[in-house]
mmCIF file of C-alpha atoms and ligand atoms in Angstrom:
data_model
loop_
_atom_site.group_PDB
_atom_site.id
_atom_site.type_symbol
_atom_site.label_atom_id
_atom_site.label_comp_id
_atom_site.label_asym_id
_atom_site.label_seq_id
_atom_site.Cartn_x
_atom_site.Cartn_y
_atom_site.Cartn_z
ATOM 1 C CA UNK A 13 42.487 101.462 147.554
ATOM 2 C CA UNK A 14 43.849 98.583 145.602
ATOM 3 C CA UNK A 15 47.336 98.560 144.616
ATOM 4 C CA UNK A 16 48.249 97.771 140.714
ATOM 5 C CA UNK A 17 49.866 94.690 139.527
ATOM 6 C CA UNK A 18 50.805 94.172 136.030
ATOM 7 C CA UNK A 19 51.778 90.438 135.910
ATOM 8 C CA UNK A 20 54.128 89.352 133.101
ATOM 9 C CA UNK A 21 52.805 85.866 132.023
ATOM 10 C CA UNK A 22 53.511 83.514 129.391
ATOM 11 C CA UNK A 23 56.002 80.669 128.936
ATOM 12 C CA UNK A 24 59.690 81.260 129.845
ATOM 13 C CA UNK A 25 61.640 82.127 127.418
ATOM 14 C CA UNK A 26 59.084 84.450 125.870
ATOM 15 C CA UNK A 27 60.910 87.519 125.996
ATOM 16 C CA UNK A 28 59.399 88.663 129.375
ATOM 17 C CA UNK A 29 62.893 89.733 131.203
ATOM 18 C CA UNK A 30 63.738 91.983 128.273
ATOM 19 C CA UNK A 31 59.951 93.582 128.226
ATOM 20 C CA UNK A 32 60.361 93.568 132.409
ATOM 21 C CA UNK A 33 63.616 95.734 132.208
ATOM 22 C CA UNK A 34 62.049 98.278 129.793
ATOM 23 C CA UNK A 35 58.662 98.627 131.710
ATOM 24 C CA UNK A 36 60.844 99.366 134.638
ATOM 25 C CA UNK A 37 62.177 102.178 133.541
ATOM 26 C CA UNK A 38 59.348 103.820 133.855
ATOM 27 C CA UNK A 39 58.831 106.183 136.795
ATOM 28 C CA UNK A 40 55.153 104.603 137.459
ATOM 29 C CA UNK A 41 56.861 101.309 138.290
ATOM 30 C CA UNK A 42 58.856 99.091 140.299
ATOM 31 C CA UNK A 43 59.551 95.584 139.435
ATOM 32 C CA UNK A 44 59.985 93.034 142.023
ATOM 33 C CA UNK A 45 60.227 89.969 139.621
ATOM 34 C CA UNK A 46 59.210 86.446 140.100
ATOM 35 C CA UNK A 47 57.218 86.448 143.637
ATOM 36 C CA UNK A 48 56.801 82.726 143.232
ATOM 37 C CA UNK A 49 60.332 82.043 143.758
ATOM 38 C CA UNK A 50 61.268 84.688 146.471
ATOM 39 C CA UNK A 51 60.515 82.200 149.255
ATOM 40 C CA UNK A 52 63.053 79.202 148.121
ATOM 41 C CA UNK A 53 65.488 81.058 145.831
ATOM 42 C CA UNK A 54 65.717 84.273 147.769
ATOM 43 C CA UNK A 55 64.738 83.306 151.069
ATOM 44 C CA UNK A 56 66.269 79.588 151.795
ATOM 45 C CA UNK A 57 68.839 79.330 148.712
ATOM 46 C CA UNK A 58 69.482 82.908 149.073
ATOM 47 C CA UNK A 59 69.946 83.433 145.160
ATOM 48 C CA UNK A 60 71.470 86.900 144.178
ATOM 49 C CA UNK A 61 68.964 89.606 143.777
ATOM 50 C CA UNK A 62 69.197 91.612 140.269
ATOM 51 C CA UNK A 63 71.012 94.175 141.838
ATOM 52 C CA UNK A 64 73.616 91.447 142.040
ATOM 53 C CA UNK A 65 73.631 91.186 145.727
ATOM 54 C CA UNK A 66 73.109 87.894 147.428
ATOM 55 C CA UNK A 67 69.157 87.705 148.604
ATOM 56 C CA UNK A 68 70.208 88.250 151.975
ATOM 57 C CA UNK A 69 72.376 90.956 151.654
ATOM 58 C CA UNK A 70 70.117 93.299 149.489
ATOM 59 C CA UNK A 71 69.219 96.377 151.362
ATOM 60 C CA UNK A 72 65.967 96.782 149.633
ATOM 61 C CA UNK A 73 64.770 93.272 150.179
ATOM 62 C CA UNK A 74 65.339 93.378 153.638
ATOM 63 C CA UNK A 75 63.056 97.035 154.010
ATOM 64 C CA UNK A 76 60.813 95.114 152.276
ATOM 65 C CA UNK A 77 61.436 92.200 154.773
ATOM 66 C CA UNK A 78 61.069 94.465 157.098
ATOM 67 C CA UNK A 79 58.345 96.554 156.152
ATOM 68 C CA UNK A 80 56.068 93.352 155.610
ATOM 69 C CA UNK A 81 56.832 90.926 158.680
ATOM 70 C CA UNK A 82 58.516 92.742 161.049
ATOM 71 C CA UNK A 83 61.744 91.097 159.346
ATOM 72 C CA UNK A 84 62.488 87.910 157.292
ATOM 73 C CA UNK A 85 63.354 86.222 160.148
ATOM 74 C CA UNK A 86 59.506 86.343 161.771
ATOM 75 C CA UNK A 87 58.597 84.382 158.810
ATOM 76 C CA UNK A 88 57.830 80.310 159.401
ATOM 77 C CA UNK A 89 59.413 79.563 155.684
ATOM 78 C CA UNK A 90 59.260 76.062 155.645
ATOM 79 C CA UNK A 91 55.301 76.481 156.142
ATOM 80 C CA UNK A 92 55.021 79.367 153.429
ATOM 81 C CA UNK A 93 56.795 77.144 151.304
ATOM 82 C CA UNK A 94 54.811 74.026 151.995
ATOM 83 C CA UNK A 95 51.609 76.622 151.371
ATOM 84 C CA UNK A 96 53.275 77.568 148.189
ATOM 85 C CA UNK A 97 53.422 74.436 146.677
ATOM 86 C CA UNK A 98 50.005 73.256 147.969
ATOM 87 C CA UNK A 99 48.350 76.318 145.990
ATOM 88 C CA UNK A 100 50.158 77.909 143.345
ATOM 89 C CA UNK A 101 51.134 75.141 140.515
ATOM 90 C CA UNK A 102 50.071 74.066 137.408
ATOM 91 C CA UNK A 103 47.907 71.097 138.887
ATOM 92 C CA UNK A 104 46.008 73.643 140.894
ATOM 93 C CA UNK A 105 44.667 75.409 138.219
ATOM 94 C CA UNK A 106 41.111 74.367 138.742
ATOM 95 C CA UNK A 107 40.711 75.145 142.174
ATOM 96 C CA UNK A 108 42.176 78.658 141.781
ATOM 97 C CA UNK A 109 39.319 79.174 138.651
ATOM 98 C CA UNK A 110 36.743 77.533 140.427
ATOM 99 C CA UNK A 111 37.567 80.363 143.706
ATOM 100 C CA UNK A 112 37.738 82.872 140.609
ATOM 101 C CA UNK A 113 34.260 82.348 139.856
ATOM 102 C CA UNK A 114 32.332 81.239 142.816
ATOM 103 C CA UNK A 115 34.596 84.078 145.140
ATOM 104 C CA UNK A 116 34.995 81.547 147.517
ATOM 105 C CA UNK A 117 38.725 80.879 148.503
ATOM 106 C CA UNK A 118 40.278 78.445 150.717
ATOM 107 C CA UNK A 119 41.983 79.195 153.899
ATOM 108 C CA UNK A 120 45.710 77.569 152.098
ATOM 109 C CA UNK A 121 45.110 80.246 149.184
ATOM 110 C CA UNK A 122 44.183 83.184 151.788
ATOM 111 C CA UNK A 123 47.273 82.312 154.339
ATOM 112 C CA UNK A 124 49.663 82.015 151.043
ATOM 113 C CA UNK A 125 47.806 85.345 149.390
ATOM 114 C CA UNK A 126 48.299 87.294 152.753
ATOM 115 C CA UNK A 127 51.990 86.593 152.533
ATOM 116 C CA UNK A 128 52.247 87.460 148.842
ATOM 117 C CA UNK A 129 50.488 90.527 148.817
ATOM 118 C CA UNK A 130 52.214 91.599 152.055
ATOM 119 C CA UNK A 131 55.518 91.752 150.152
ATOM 120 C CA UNK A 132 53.807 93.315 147.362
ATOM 121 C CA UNK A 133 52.786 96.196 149.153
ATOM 122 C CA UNK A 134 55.728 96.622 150.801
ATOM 123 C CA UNK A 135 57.945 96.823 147.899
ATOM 124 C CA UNK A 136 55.445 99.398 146.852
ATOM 125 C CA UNK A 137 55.794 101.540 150.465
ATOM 126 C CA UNK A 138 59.576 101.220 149.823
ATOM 127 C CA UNK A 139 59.471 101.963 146.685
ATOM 128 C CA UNK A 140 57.807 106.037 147.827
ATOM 129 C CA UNK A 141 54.168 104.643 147.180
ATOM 130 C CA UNK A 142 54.826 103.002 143.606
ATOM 131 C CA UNK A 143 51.867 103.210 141.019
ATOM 132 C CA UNK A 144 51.941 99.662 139.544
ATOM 133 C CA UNK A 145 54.288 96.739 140.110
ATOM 134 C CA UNK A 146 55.461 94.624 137.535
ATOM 135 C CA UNK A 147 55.149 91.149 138.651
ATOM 136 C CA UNK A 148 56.535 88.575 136.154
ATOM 137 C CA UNK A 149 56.412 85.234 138.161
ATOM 138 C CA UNK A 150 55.298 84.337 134.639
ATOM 139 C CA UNK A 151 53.176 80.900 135.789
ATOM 140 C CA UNK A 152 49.315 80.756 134.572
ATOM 141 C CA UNK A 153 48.737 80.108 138.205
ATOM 142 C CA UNK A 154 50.126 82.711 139.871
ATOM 143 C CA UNK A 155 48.209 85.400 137.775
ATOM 144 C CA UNK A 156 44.896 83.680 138.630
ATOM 145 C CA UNK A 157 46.182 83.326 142.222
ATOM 146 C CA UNK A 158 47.298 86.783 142.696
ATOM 147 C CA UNK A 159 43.413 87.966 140.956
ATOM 148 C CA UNK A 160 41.917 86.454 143.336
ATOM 149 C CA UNK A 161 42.754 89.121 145.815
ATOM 150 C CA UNK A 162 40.382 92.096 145.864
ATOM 151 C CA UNK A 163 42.899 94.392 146.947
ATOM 152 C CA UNK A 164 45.115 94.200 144.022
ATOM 153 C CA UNK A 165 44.192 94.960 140.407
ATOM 154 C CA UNK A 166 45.918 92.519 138.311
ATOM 155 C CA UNK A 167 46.266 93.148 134.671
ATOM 156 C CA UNK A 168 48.248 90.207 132.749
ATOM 157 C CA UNK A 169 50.455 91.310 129.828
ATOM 158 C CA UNK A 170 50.161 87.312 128.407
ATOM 159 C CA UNK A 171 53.475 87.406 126.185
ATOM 160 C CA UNK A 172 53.397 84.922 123.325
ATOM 161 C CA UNK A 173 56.184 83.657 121.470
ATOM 162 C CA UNK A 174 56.964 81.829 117.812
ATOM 163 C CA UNK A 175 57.050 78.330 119.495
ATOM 164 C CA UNK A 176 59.929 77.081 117.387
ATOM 165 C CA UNK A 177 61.862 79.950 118.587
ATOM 166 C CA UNK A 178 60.813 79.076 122.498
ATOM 167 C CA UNK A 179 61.601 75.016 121.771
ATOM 168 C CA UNK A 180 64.815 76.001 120.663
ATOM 169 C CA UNK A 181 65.880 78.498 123.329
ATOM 170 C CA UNK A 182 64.907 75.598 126.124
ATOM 171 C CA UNK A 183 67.487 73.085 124.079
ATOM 172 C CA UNK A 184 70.238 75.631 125.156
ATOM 173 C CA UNK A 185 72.228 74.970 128.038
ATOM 174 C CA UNK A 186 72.313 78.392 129.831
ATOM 175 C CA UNK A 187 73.691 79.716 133.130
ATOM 176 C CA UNK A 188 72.110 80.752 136.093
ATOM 177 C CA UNK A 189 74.486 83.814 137.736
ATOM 178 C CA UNK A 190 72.375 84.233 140.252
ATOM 179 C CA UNK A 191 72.765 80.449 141.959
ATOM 180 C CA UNK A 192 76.965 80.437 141.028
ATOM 181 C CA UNK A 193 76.603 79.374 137.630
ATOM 182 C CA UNK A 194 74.279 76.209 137.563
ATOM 183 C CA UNK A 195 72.542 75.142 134.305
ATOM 184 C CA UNK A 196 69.168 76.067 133.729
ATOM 185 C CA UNK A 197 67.150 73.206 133.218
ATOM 186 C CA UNK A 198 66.858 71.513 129.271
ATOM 187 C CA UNK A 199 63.724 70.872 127.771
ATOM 188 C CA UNK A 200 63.006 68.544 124.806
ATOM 189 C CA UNK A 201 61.232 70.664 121.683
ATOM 190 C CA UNK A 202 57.749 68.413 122.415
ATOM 191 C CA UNK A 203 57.930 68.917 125.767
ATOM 192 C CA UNK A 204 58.472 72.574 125.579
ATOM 193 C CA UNK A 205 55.283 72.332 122.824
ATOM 194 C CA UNK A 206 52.683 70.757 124.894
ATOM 195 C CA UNK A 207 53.441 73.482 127.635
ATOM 196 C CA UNK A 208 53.547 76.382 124.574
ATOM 197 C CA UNK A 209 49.718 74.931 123.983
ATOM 198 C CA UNK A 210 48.464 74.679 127.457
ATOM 199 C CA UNK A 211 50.244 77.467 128.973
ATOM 200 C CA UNK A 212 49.278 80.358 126.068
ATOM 201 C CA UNK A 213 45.207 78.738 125.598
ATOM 202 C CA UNK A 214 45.627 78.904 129.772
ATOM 203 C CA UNK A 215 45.876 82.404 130.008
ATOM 204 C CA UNK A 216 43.018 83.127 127.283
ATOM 205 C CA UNK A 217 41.192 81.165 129.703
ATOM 206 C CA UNK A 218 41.771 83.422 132.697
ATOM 207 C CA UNK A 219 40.966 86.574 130.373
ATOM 208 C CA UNK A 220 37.554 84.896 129.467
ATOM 209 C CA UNK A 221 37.039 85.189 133.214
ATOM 210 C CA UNK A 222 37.332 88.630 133.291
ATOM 211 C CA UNK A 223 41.278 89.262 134.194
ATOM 212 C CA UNK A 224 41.964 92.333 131.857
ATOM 213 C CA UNK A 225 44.670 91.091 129.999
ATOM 214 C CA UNK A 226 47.135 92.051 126.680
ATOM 215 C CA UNK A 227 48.288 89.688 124.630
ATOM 216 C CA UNK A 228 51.342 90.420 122.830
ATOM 217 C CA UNK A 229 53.646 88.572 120.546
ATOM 218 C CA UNK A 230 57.251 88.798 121.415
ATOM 219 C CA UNK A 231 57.959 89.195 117.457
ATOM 220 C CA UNK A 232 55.349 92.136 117.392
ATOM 221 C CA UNK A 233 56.794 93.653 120.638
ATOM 222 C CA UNK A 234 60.307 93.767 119.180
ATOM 223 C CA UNK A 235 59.388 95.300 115.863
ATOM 224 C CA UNK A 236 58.164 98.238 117.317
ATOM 225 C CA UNK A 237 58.952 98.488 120.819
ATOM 226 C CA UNK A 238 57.064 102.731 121.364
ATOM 227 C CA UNK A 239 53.956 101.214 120.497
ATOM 228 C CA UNK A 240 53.985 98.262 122.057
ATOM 229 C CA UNK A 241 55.023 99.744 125.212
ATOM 230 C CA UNK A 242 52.228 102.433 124.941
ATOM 231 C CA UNK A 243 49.641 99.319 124.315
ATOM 232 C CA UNK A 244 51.141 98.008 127.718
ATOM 233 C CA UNK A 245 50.744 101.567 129.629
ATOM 234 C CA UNK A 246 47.063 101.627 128.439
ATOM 235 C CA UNK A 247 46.372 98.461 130.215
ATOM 236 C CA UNK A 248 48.308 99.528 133.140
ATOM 237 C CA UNK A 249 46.012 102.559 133.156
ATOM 238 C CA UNK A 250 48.761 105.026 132.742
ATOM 239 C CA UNK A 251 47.602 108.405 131.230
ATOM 240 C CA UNK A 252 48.723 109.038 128.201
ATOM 241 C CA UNK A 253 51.362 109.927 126.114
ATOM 242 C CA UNK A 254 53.976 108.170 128.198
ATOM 243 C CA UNK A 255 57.526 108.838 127.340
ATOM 244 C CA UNK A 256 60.095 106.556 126.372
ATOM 245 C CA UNK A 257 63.392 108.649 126.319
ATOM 246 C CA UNK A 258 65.130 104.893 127.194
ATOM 247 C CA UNK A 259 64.393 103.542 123.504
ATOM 248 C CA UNK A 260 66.952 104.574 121.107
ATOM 249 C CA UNK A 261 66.035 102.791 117.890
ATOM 250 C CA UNK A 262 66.179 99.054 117.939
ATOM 251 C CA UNK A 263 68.191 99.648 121.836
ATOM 252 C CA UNK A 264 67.427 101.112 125.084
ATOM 253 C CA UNK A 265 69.594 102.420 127.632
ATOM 254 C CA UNK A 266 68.657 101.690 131.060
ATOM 255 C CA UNK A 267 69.417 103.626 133.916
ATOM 256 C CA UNK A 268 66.963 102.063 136.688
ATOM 257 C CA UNK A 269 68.235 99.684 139.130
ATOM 258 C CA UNK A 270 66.035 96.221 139.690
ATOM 259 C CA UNK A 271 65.817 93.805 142.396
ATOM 260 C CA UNK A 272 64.457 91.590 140.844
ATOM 261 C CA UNK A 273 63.758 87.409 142.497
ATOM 262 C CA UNK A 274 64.669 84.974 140.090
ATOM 263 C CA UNK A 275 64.369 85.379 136.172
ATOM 264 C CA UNK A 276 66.318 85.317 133.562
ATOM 265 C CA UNK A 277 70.202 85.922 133.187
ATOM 266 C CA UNK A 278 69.569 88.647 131.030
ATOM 267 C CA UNK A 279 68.446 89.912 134.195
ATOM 268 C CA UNK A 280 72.507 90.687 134.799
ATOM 269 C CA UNK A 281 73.301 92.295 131.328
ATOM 270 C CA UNK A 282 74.574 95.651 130.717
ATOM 271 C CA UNK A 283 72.032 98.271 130.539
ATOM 272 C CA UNK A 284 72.362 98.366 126.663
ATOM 273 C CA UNK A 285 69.956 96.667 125.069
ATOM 274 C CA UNK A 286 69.775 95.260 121.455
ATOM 275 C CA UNK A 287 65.871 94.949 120.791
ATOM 276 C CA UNK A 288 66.316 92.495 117.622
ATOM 277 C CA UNK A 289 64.694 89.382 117.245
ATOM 278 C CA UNK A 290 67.072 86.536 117.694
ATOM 279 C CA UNK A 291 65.334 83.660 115.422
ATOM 280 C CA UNK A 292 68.708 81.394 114.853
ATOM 281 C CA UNK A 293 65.802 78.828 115.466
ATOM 282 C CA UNK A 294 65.182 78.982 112.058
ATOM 283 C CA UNK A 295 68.412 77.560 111.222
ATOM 284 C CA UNK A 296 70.085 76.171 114.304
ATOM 285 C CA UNK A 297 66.818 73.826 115.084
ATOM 286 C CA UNK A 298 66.833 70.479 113.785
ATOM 287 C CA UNK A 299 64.216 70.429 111.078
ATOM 288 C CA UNK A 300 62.357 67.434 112.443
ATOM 289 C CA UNK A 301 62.317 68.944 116.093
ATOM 290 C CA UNK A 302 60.975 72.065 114.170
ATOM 291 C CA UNK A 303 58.249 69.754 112.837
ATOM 292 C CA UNK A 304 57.265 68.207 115.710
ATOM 293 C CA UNK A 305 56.616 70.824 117.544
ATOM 294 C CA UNK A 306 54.644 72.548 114.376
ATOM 295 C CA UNK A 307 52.812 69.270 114.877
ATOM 296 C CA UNK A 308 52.047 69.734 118.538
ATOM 297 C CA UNK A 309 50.795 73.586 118.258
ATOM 298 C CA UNK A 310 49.014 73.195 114.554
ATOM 299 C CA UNK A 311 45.660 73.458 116.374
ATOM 300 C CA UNK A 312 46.144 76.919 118.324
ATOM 301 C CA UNK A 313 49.277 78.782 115.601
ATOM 302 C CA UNK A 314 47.066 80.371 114.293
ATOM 303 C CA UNK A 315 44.771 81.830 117.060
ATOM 304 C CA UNK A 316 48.274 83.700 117.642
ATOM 305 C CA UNK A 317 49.200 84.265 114.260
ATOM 306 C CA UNK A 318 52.029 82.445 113.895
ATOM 307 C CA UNK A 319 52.263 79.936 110.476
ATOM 308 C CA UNK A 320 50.712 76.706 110.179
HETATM 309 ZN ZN1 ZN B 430 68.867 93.905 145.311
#
């Protein structure tokens, strides 16, 4: 039997916390967050988990821990790491695609996907034999990584964002309360726009190869949030009609708990939601940084419907 994975890609910044928190307040699902990170940020840095809890002192993740290795502590995590980094980045792209098609994968990406879906599975076991975990490492190559396993069905929910909006949000400086308060990194708007480009025509690419996978646009998502989250139970393979007694208008109140690995700081908010659209990039970006990144993404707007 495989075990469902509904991976939450896209850029950061894309609105894929907020859509993470909702989806897990469904009883189908547990969300374990951004997998990528769970070996440095949890494991070595030991981050707080989104249960507020440091890493290390999270009762779940250390069933999980336990349930998958025996205990944390049997893990080599300098190695994992090392393996990590060696096949699950941006400039490995091509190998993972190239394993897609031909089904051939190397032993770096089988010792690394053993590890990963170890931890999946567990979470699921703790979790009283979860349905479908929501994944939202949110990096291009960690979807295709994590498809290349035949015993987990990955469907990508690819969220998509106004670019303008994303540039702007990455100008910000913003708080990480899981790591005592450091700054998030700051991106420059044409920086931000070259990854909006590669990143969203990246994961079209991975669909073409067969990944089932829902594109959504943050803006869509937030002006009606039922339907959009009944689009996303389809693709999860959910039978339908799936509640929402959570939504409440444009909020939600949440009542699940997440331990969530890395993410962001919304991650920490109350469990009142506003669903509104924040677009102060419309007047708080500098109207040349809004061109230039207009500039950058003119070729593939409108493929997502955003304006020209
Ligand atoms: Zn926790």
């Amino acid at each position: 039997m495989t075990q469902k994975i509904l991976f939450i890609g896209g850029l950061g910044r894309s609105g894929s916390t907020l859509v993470e928190r909702l989806l897990n307040e469904l009883p189908q699902t547990i969300a374990v967050g951004e997998t990528v990170h769970l070996w440095e940020r949890g494991l070595r840095d030991r981050e707080r988990c989104g249960c507020g809890q440091q890493f290390a002192d999270c009762e779940h993740w250390s069933r999980v821990g336990a349930a998958a290795f025996g205990g944390w502590d049997k893990l080599d995590l300098d190695r994992i790491i090392d393996l990590r980094w060696s096949v699950d980045r941006s400039r490995r792209l091509p190998q993972i695609l190239r394993a897609l098609r031909n089904g051939v994968i190397s032993s770096d990406q089988q010792v690394y996907l053993d590890h990963l879906r170890a931890v999946l599975l567990a979470s699921a076991e703790i979790a009283g034999g979860t349905e479908i975990i929501l994944e939202s490492s949110k990096h291009l190559s960690t979807a295709a990584l994590l498809s290349l396993d035949p015993a987990l069905d990955v469907r990508v929910l690819h969220l998509v964002r106004d670019p303008r909006g994303v540039a702007y949000s990455w100008t910000k400086q913003v708080k990480r309360p899981e790591a005592d308060d450091q700054l998030m990194p700051v991106y420059k708007p044409s920086r931000t726009a070259g990854r909006w480009v590669s990143d969203n025509l990246g994961f079209q690419r991975l669909a073409a190869e067969g990944v089932p996978t829902l594109t959504l646009r943050y803006e869509d998502f937030l002006a009606a949030p039922a339907q959009s989250l009944a689009s996303i139970t389809q693709l999860m393979g959910l039978d339908q009609p799936v509640d929402f007694p959570f939504l409440d208008g444009d909020r939600a109140h949440l009542t699940t708990p997440m331990h969530s690995i890395a993410g962001n700081p919304l991650r920490f908010g109350g469990d009142e939601l506003v669903l509104r659209l924040d677009d102060a990039w419309k007047t708080e970006l500098d109207p040349s940084a809004q061109r230039i990144v207009t500039t950058i993404c003119r070729p593939v707007l409108g493929r997502f419907g955003y304006k020209r």
